[in-house]
PDB file of N, CA and C in Angstrom:
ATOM      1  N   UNK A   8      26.331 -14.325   2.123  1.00 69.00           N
ATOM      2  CA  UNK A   8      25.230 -14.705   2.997  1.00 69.00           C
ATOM      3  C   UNK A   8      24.038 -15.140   2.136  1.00 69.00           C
ATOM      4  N   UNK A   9      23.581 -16.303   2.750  1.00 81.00           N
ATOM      5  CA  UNK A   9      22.258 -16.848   1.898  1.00 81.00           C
ATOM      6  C   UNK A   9      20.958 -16.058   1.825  1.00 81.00           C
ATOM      7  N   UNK A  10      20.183 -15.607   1.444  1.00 79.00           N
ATOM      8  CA  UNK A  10      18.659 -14.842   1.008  1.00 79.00           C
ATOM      9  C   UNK A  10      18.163 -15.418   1.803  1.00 79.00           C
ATOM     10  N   UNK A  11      17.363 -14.191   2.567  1.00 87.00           N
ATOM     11  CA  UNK A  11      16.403 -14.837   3.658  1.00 87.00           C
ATOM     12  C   UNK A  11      14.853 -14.448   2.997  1.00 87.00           C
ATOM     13  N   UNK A  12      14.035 -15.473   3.690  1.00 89.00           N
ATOM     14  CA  UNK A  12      12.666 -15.173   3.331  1.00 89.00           C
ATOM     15  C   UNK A  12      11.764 -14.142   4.034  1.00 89.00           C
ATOM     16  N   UNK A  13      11.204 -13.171   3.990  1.00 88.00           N
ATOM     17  CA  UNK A  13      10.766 -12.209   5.124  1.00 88.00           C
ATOM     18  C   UNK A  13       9.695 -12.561   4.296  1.00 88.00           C
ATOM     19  N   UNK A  14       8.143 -13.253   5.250  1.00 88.00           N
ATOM     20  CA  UNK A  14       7.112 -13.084   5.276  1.00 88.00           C
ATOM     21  C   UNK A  14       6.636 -11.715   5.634  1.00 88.00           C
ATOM     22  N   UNK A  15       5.349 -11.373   5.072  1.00 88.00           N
ATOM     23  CA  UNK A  15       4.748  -9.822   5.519  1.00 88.00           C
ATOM     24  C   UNK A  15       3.156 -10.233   5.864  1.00 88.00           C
ATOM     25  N   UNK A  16       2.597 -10.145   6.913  1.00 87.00           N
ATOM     26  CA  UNK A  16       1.089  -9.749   6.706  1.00 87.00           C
ATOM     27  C   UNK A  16       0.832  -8.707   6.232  1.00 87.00           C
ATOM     28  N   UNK A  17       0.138  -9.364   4.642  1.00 86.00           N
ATOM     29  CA  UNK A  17      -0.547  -7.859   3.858  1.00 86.00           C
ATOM     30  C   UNK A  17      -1.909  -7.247   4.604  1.00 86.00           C
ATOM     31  N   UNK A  18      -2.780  -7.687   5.453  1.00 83.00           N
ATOM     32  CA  UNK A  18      -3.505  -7.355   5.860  1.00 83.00           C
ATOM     33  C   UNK A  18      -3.145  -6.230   7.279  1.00 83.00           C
ATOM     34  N   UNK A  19      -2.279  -6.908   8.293  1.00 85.00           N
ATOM     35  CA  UNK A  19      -1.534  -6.044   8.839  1.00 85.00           C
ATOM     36  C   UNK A  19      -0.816  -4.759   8.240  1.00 85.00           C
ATOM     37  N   UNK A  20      -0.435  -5.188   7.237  1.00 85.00           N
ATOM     38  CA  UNK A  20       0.007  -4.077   6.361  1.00 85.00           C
ATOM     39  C   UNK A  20      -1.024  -2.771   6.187  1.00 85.00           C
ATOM     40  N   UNK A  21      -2.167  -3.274   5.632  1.00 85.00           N
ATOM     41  CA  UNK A  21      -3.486  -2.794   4.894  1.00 85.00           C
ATOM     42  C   UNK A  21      -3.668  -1.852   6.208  1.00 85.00           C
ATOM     43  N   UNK A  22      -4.099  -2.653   7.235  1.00 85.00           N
ATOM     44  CA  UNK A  22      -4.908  -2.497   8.427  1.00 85.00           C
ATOM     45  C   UNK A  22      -4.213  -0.753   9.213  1.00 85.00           C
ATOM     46  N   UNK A  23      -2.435  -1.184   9.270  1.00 87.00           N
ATOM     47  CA  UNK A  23      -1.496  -0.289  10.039  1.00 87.00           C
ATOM     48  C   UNK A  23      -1.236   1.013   8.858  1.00 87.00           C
ATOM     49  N   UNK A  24      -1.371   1.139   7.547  1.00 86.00           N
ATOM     50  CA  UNK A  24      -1.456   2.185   6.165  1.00 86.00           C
ATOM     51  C   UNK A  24      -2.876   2.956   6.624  1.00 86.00           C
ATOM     52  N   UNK A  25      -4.113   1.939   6.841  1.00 84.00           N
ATOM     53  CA  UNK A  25      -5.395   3.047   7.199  1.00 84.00           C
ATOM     54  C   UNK A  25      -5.452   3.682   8.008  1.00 84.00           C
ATOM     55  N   UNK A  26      -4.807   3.248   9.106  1.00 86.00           N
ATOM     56  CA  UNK A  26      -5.025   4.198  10.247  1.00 86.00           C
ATOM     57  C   UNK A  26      -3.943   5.084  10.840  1.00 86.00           C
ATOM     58  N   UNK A  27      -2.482   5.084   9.692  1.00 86.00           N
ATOM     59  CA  UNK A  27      -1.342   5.735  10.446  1.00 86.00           C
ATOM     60  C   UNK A  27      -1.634   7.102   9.716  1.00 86.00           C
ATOM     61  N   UNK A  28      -2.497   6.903   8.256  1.00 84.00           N
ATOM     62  CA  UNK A  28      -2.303   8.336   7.101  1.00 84.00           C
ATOM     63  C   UNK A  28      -3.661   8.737   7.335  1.00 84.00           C
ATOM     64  N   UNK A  29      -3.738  10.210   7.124  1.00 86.00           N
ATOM     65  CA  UNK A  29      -4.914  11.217   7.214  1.00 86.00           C
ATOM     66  C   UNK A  29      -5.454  10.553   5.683  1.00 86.00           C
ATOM     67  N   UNK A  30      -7.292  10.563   5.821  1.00 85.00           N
ATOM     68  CA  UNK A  30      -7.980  10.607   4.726  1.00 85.00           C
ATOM     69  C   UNK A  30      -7.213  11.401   3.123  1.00 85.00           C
ATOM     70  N   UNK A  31      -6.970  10.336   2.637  1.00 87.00           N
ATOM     71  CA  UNK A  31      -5.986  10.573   1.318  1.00 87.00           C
ATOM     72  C   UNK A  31      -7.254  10.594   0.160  1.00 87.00           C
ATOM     73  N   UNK A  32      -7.446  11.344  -0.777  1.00 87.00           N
ATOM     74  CA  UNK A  32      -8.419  11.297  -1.613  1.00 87.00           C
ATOM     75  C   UNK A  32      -7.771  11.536  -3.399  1.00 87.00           C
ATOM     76  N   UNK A  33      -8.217  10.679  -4.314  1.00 88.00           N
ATOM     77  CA  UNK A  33      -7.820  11.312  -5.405  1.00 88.00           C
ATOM     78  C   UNK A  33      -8.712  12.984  -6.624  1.00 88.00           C
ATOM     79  N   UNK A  34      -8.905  13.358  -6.624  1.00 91.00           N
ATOM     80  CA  UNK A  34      -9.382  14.401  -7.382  1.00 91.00           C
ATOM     81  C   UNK A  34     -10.834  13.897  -7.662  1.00 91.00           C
ATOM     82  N   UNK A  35     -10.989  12.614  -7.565  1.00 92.00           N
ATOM     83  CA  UNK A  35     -12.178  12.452  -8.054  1.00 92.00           C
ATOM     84  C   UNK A  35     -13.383  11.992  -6.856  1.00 92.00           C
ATOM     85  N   UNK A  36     -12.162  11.768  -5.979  1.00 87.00           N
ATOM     86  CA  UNK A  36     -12.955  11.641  -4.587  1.00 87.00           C
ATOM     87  C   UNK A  36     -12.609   9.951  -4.002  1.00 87.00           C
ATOM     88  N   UNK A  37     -12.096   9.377  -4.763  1.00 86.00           N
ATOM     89  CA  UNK A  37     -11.768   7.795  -4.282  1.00 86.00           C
ATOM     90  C   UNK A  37     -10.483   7.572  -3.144  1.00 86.00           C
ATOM     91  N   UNK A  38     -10.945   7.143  -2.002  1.00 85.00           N
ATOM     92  CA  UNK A  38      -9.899   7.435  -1.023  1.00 85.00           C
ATOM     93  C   UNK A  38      -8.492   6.276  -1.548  1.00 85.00           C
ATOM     94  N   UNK A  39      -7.572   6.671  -1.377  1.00 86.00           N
ATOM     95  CA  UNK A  39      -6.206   6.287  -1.535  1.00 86.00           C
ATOM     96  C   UNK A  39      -5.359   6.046  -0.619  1.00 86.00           C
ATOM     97  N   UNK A  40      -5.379   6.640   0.603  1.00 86.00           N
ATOM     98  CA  UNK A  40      -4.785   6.796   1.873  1.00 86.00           C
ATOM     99  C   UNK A  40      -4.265   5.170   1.821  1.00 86.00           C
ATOM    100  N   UNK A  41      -4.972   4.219   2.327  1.00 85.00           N
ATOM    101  CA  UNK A  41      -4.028   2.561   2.658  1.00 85.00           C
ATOM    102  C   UNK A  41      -3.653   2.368   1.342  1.00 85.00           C
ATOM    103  N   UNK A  42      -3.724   2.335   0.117  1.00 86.00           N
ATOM    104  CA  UNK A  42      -2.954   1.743  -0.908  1.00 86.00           C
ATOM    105  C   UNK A  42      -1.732   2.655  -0.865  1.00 86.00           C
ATOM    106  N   UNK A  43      -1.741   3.667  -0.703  1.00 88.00           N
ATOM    107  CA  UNK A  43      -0.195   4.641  -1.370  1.00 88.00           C
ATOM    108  C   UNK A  43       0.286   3.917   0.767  1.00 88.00           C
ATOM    109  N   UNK A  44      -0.340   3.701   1.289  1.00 89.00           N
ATOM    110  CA  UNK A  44       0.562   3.649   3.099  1.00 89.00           C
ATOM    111  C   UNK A  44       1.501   1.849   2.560  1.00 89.00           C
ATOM    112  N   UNK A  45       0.672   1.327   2.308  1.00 88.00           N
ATOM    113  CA  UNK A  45       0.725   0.014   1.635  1.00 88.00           C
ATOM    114  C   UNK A  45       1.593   0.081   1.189  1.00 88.00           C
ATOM    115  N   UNK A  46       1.585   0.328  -0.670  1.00 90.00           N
ATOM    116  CA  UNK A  46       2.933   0.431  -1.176  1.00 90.00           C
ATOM    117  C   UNK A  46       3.694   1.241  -0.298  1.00 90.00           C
ATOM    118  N   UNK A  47       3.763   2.410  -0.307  1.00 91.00           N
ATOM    119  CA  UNK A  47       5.222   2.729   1.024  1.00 91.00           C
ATOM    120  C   UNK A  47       5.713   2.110   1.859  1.00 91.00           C
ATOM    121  N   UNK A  48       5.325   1.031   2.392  1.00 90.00           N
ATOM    122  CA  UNK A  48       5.369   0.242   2.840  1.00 90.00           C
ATOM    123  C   UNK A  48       6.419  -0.800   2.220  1.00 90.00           C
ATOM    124  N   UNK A  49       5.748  -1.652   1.566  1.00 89.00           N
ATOM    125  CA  UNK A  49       6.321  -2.535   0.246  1.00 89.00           C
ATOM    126  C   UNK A  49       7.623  -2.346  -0.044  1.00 89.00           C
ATOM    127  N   UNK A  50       7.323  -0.719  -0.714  1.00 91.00           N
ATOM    128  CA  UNK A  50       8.684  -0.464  -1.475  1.00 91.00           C
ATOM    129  C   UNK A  50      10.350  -0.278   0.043  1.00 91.00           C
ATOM    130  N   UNK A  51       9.606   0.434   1.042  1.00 92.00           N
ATOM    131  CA  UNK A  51      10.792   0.526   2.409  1.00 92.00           C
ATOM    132  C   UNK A  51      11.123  -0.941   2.556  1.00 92.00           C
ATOM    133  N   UNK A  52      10.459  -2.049   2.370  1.00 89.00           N
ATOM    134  CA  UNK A  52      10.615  -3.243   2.702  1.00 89.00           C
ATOM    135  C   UNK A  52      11.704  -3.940   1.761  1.00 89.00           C
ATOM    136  N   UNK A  53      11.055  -3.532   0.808  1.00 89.00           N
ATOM    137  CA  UNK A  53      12.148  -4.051  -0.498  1.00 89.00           C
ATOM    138  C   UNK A  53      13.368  -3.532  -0.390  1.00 89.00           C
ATOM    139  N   UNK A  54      13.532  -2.015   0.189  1.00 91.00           N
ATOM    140  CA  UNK A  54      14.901  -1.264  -0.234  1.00 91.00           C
ATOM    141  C   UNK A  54      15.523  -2.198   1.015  1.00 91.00           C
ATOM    142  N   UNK A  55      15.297  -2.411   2.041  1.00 90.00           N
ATOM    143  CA  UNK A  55      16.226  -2.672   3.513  1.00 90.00           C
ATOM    144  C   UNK A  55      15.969  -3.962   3.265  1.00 90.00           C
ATOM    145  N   UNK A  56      15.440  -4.949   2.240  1.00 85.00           N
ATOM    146  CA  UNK A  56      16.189  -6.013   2.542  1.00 85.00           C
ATOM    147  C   UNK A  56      16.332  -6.581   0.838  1.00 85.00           C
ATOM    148  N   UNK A  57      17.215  -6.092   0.574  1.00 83.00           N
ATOM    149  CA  UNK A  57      17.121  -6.357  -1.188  1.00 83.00           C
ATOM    150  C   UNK A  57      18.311  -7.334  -0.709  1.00 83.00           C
ATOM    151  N   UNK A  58      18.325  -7.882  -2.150  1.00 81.00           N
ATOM    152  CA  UNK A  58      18.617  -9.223  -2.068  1.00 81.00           C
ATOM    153  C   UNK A  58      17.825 -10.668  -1.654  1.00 81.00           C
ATOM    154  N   UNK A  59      17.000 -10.086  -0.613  1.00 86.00           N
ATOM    155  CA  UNK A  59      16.421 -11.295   0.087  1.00 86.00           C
ATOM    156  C   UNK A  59      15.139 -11.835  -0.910  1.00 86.00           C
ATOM    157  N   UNK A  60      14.417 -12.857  -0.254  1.00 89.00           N
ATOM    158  CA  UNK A  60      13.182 -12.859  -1.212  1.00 89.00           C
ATOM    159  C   UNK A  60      11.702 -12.373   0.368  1.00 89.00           C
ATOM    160  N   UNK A  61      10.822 -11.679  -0.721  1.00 88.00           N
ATOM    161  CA  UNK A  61      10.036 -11.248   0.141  1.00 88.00           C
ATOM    162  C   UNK A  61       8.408 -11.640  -0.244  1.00 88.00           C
ATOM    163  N   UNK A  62       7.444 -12.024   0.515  1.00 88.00           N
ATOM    164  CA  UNK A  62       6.093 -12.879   0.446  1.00 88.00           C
ATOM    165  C   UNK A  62       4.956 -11.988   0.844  1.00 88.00           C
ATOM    166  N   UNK A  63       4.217 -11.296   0.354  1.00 87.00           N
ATOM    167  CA  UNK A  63       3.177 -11.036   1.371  1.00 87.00           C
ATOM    168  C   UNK A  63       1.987 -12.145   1.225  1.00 87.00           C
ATOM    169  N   UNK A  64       1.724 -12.014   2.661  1.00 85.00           N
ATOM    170  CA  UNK A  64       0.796 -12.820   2.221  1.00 85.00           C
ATOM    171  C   UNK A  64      -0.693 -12.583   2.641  1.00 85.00           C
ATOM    172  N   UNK A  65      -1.903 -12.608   2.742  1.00 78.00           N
ATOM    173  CA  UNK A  65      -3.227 -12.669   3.305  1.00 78.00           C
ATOM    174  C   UNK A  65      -3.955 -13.398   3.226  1.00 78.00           C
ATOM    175  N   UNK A  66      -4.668 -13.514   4.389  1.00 67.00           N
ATOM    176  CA  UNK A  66      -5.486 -14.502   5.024  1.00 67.00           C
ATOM    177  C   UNK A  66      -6.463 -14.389   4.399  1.00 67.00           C
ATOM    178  N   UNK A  67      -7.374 -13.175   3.581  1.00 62.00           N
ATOM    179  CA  UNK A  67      -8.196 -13.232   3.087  1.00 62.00           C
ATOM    180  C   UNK A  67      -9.758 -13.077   3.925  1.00 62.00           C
ATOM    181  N   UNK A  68     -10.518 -11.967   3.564  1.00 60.00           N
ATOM    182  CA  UNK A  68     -11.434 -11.685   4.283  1.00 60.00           C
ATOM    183  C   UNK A  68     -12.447 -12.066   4.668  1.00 60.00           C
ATOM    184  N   UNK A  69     -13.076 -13.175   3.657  1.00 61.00           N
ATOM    185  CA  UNK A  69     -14.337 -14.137   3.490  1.00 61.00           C
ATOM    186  C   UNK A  69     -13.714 -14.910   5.304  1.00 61.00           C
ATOM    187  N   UNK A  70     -12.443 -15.661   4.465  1.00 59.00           N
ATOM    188  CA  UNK A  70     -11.617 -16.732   5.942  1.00 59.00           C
ATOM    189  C   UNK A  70     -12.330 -16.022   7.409  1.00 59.00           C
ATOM    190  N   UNK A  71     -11.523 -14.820   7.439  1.00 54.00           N
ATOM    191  CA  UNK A  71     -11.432 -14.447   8.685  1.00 54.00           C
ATOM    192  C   UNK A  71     -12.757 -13.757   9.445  1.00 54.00           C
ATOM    193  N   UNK A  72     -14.134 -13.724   8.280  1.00 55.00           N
ATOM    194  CA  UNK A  72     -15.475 -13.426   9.246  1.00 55.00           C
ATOM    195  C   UNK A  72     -15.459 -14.883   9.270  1.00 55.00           C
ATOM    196  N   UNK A  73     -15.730 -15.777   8.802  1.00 57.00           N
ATOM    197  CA  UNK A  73     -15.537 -17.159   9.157  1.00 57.00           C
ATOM    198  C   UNK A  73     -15.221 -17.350  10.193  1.00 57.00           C
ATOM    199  N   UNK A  74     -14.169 -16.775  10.665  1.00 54.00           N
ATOM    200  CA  UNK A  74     -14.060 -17.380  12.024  1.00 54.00           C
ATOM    201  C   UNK A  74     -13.837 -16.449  13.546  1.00 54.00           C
ATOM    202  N   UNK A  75     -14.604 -15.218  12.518  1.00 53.00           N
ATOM    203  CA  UNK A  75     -14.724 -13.940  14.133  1.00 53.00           C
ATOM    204  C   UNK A  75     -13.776 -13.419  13.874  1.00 53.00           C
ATOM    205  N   UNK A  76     -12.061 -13.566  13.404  1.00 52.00           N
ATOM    206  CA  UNK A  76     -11.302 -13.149  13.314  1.00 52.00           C
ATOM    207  C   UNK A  76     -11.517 -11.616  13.337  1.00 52.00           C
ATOM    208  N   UNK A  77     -12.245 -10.949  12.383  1.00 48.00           N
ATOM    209  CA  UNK A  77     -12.590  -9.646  11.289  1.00 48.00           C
ATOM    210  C   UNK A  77     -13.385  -8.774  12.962  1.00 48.00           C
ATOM    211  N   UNK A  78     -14.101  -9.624  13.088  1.00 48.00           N
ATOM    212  CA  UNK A  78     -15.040  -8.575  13.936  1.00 48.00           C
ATOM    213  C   UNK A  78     -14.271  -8.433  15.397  1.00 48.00           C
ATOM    214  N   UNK A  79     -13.498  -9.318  16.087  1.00 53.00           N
ATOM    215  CA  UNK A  79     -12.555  -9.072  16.695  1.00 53.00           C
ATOM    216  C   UNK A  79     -11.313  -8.365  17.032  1.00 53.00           C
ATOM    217  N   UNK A  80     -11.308  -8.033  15.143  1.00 54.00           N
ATOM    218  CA  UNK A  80      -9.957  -6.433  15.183  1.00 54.00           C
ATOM    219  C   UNK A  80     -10.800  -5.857  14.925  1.00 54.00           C
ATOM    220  N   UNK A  81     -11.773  -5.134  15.132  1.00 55.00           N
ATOM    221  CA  UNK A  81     -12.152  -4.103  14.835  1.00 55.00           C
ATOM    222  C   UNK A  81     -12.908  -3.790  15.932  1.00 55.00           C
ATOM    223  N   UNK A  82     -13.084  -4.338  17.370  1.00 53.00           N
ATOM    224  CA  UNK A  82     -13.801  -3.851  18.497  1.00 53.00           C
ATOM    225  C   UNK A  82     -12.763  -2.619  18.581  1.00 53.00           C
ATOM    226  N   UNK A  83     -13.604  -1.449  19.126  1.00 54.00           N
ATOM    227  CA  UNK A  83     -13.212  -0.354  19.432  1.00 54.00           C
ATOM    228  C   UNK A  83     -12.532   0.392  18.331  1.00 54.00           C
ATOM    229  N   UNK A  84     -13.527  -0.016  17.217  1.00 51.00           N
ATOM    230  CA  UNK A  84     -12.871   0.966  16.024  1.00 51.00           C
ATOM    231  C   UNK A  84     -14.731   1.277  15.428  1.00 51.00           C
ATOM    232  N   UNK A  85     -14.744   2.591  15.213  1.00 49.00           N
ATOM    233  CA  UNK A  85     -16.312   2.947  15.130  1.00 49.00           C
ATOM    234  C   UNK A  85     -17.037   2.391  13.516  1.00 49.00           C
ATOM    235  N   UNK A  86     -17.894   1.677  13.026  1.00 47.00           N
ATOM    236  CA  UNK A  86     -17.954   1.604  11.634  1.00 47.00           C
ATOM    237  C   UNK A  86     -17.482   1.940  10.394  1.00 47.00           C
ATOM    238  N   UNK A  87     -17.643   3.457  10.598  1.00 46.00           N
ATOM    239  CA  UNK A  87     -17.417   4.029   9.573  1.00 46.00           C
ATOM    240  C   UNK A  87     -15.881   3.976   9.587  1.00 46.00           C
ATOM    241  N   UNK A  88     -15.276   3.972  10.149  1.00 50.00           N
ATOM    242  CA  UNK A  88     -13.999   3.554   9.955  1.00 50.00           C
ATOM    243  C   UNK A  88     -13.432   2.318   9.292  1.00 50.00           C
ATOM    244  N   UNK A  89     -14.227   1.384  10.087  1.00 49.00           N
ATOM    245  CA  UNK A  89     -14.057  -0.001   9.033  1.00 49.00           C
ATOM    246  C   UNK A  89     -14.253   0.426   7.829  1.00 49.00           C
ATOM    247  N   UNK A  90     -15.934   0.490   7.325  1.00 54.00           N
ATOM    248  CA  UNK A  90     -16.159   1.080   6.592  1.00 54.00           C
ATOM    249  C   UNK A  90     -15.320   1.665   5.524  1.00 54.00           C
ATOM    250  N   UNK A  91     -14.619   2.664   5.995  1.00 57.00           N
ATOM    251  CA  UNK A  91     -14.024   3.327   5.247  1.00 57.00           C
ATOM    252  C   UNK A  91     -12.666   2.641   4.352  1.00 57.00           C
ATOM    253  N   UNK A  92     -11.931   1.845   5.730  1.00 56.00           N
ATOM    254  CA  UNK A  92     -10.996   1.004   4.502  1.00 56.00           C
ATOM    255  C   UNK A  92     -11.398  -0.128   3.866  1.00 56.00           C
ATOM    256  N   UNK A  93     -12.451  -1.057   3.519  1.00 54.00           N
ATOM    257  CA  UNK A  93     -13.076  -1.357   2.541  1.00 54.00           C
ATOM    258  C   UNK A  93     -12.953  -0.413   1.604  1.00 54.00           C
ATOM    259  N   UNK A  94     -13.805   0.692   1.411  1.00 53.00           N
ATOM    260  CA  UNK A  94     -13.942   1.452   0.075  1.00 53.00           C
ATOM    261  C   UNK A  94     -12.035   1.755  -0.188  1.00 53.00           C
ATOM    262  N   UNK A  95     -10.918   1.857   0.448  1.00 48.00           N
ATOM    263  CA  UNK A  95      -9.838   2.400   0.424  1.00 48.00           C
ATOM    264  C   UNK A  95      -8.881   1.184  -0.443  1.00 48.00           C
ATOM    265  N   UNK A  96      -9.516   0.195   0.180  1.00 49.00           N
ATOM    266  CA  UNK A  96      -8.887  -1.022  -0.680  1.00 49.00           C
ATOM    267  C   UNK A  96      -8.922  -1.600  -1.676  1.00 49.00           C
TER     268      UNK A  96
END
């Protein structure tokens, strides 16, 4: 069978890692929680489709206040939450 391409939204990615894991912190106090949800992520992706080739990709954050995108996922999510995955990322 030929290699398939599986696109990923890394931002979807980012977005669904911050808010599925409890406040993750390293010893020094720098939150970690979406990067380790992220890679876990990544790496489950890689194991269930090895062989294939895999893309993440992002839209990029500057883009998407550009065009409302940004402030539109985040109605009904309180600041500091936004907030918070910035500093996480």
């Amino acid at each position: 069978m030929a290699a398939r391409l599986c696109l990923v939204d890394g931002s979807g990615f980012i977005f669904r890692a911050y808010h599925a894991l409890p406040p993750l912190t390293r010893g020094d106090g720098t939150p970690v929680g979406a990067v380790m949800g992220f890679c876990n992520m990544v790496a489950r992706l890689i194991e269930t489709h090895a062989g294939d080739r895999i893309a993440i990709v992002d839209q990029g954050q500057q883009e998407m206040l550009q065009r409302g995108e940004f402030m539109a996922a985040c109605v009904g999510k309180s600041q500091c939450a936004v907030d918070g995955l910035f500093k996480r990322v």
